[in-house]
Short mmCIF file of C-alpha atoms and ligand atoms in Angstrom, two decimals:
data_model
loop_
_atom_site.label_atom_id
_atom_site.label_comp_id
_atom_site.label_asym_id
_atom_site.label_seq_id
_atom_site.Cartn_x
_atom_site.Cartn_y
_atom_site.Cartn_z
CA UNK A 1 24.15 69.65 -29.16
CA UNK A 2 22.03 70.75 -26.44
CA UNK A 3 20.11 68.84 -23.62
CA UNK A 4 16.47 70.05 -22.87
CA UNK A 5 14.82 69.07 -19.72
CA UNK A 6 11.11 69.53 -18.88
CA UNK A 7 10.08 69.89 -15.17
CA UNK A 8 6.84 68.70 -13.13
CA UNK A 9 5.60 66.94 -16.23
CA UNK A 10 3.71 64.87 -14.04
CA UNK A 11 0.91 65.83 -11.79
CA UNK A 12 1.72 63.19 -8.91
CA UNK A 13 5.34 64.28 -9.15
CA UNK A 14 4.59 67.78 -9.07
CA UNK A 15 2.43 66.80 -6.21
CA UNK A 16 5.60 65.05 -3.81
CA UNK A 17 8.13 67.97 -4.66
CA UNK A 18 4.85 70.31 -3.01
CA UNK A 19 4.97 71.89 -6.20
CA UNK A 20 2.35 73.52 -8.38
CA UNK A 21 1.24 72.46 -11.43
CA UNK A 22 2.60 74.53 -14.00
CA UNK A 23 0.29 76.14 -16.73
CA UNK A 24 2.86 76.16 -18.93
CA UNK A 25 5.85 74.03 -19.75
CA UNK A 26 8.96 74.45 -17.38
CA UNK A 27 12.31 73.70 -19.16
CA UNK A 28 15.72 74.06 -18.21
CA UNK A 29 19.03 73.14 -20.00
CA UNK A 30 22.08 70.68 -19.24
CA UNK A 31 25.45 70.86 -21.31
CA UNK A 32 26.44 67.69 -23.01
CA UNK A 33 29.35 67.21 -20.56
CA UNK A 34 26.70 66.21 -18.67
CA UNK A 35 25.63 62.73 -20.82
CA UNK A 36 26.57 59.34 -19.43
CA UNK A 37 26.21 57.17 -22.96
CA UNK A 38 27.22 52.89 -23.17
CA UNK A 39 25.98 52.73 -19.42
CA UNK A 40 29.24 53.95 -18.06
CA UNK A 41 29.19 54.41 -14.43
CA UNK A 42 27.75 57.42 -12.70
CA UNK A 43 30.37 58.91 -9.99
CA UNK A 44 28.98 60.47 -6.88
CA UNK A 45 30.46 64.05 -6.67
CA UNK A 46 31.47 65.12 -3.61
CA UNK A 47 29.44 68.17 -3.90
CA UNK A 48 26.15 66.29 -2.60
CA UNK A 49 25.05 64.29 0.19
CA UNK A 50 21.61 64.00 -1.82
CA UNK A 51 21.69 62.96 -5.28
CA UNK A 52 18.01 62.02 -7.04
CA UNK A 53 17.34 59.79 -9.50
CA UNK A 54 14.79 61.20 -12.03
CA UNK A 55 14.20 58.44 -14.94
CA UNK A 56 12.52 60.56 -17.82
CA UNK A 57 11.33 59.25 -21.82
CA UNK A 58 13.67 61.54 -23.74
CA UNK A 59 13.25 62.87 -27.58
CA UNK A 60 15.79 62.76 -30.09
CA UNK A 61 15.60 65.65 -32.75
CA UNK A 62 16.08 64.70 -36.30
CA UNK A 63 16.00 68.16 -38.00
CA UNK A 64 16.24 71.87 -37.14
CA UNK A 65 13.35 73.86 -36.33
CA UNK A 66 12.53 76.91 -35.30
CA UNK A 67 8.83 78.47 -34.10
CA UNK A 68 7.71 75.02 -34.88
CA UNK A 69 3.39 74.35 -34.69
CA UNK A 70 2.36 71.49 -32.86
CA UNK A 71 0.69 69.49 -35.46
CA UNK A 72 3.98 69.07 -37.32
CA UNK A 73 6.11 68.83 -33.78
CA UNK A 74 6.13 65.07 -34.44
CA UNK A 75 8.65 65.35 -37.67
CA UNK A 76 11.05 66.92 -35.55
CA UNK A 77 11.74 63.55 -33.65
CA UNK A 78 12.27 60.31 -34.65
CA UNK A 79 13.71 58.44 -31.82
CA UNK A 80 12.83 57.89 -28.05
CA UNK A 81 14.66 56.83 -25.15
CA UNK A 82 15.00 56.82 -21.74
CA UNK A 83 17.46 58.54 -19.54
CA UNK A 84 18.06 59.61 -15.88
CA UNK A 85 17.72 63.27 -14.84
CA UNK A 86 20.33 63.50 -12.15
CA UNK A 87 19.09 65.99 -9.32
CA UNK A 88 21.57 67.06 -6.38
CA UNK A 89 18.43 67.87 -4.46
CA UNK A 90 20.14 69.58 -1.79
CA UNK A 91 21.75 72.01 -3.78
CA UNK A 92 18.59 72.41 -5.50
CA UNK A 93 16.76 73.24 -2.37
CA UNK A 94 19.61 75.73 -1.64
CA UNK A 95 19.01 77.09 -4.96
CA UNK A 96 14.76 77.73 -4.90
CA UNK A 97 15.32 79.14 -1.16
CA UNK A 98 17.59 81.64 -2.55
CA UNK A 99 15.50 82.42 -5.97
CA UNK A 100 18.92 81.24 -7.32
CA UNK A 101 19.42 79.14 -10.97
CA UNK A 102 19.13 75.56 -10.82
CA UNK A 103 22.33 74.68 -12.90
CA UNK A 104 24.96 73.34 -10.09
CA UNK A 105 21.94 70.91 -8.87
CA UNK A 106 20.84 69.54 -12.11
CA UNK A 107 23.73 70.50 -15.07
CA UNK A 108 26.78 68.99 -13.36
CA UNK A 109 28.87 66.17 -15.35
CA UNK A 110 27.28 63.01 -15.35
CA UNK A 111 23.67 64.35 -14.72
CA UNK A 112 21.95 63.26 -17.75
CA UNK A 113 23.04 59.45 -18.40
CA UNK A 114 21.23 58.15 -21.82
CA UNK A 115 20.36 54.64 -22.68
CA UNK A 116 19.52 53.25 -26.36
CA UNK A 117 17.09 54.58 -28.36
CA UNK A 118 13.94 53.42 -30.66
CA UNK A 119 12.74 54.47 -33.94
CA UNK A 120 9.33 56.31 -32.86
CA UNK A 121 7.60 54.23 -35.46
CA UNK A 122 7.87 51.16 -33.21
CA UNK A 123 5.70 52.72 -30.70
CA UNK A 124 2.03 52.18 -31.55
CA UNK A 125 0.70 54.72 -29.23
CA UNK A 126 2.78 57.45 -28.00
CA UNK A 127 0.46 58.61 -25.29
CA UNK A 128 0.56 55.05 -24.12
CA UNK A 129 4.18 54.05 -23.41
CA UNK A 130 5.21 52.49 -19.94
CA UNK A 131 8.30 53.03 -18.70
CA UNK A 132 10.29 51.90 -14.97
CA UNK A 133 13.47 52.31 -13.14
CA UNK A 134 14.92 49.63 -11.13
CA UNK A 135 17.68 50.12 -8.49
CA UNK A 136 19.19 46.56 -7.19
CA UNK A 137 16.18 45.04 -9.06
CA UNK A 138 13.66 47.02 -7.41
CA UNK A 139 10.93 48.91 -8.97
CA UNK A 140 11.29 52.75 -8.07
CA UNK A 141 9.42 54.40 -10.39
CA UNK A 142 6.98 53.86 -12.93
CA UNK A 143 5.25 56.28 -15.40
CA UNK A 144 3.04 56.00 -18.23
CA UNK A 145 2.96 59.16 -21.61
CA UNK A 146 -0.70 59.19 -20.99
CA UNK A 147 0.21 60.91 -17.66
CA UNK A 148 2.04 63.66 -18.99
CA UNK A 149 0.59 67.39 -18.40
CA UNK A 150 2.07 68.46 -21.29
CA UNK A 151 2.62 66.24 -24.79
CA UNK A 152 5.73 65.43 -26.53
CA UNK A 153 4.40 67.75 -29.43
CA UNK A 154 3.07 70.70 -27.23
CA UNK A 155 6.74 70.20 -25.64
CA UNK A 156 8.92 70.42 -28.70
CA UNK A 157 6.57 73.31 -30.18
CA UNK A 158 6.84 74.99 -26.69
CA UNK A 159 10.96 74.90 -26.74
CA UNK A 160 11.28 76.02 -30.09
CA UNK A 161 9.51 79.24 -29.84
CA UNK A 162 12.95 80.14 -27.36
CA UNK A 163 15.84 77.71 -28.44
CA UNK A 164 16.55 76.44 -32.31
CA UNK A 165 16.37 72.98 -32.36
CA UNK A 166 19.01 71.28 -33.78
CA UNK A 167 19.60 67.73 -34.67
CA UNK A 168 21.32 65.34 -32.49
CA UNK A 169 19.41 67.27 -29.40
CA UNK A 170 17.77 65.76 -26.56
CA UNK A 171 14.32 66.54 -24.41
CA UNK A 172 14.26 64.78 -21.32
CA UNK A 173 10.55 64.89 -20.94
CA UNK A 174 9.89 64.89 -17.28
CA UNK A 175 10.17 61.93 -14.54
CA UNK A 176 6.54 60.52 -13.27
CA UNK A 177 6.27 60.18 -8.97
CA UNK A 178 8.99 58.07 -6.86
CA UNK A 179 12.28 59.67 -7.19
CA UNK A 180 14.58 59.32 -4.32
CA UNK A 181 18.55 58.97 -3.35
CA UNK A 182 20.80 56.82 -5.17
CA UNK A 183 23.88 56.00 -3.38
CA UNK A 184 27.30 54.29 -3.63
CA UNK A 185 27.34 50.66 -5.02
CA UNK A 186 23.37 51.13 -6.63
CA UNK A 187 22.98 49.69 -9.85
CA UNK A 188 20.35 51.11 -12.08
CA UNK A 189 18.19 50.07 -14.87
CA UNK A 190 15.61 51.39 -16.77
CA UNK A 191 12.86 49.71 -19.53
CA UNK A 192 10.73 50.93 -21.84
CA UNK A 193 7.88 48.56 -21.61
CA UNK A 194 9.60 45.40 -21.06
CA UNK A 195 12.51 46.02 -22.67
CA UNK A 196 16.07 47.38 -20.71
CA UNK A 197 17.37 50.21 -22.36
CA UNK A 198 19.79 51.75 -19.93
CA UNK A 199 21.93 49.57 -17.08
CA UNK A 200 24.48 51.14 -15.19
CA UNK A 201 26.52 51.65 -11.45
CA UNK A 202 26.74 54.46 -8.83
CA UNK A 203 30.45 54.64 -8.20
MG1 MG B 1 13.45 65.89 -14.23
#
């Protein structure tokens, strides 16, 4: 399986990274040695001094697709969680001042943990779904689908004109304003709505 992630999906993110908006999706890929699943503990690599949290909705794909139209994206997915888009920001700094690929700052092991997931169905509006990340029980970050510059449909078309979608693979969707450093000892959990789907320590 493969691990899509969507950047500056978010206009007031965009905005704090003194990014642009894009006009078009930006994606990028993680391997699955990066997944963290059963809210095993994240370990700090000793690469970083400056490792991001990024807490993202993500897509599970239920069937392949290839080229697929937007008004049939949504049969492609069936489930959605939430997961954390690990960011070495330093290295990734590093990286855009050099025009150099992003991989070592965002594809390392560990960088994508994944909670639980929901059948889509029990979501009555997608482009209304809360989510938040807490670290030591306080609120972080907070983001809201209706937010999103670019849909979970226009995102899943978008990928699949490039990459095959197969199932069992994941689009992290994009993180909403408020990320910042995790460190040592942090314990992190993230709801959809009011519900915790994803509970785990910085180690
Ligand atoms: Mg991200």
């Amino acid at each position: 399986m493969k691990i899509i992630c969507i950047g500056r999906n978010y206009s007031e993110h965009a905005k704090e990274m003194s990014s642009p908006l894009p006009t078009e999706p930006i994606f990028f890929l993680k391997p699955d040695t990066a997944l963290i699943k059963d809210n095993q503990p994240f370990y700090y690599p000793e690469f970083s001094k400056e490792i991001h949290h990024e807490v993202e909705l993500v897509l599970k794909i239920n069937k392949a697709g290839k080229n697929i139209q937007t008004q049939f994206a949504n049969k492609y997915y069936d489930e959605i969680g939430i997961g954390i888009d690990f960011t070495a920001r330093d290295l990734q700094e590093e990286c855009k001042k050099k025009g150099l690929p992003w991989e070592k700052a965002k594809a390392f092991d560990g960088a994508a943990p994944i909670g639980k997931f929901l059948n889509k169905k029990q979501f009555v509006d997608q482009q209304n779904i809360n989510f938040h990340l807490t670290i030591n029980g306080n609120k972080v970050q907070k983001g809201n689908t209706k937010d999103l510059l670019f849909s979970f449909d226009t995102i899943v078309s978008y990928i699949s004109k490039y990459f095959m979608l197969k199932t069992g693979d994941l689009i992290y969707t994009g993180t909403p304003e408020g990320v910042g450093p995790v460190k040592i000892g942090d314990r992190l959990e993230a709801y959809i709505e009011n519900e915790k789907f994803l509970d785990f320590e910085i180690k």
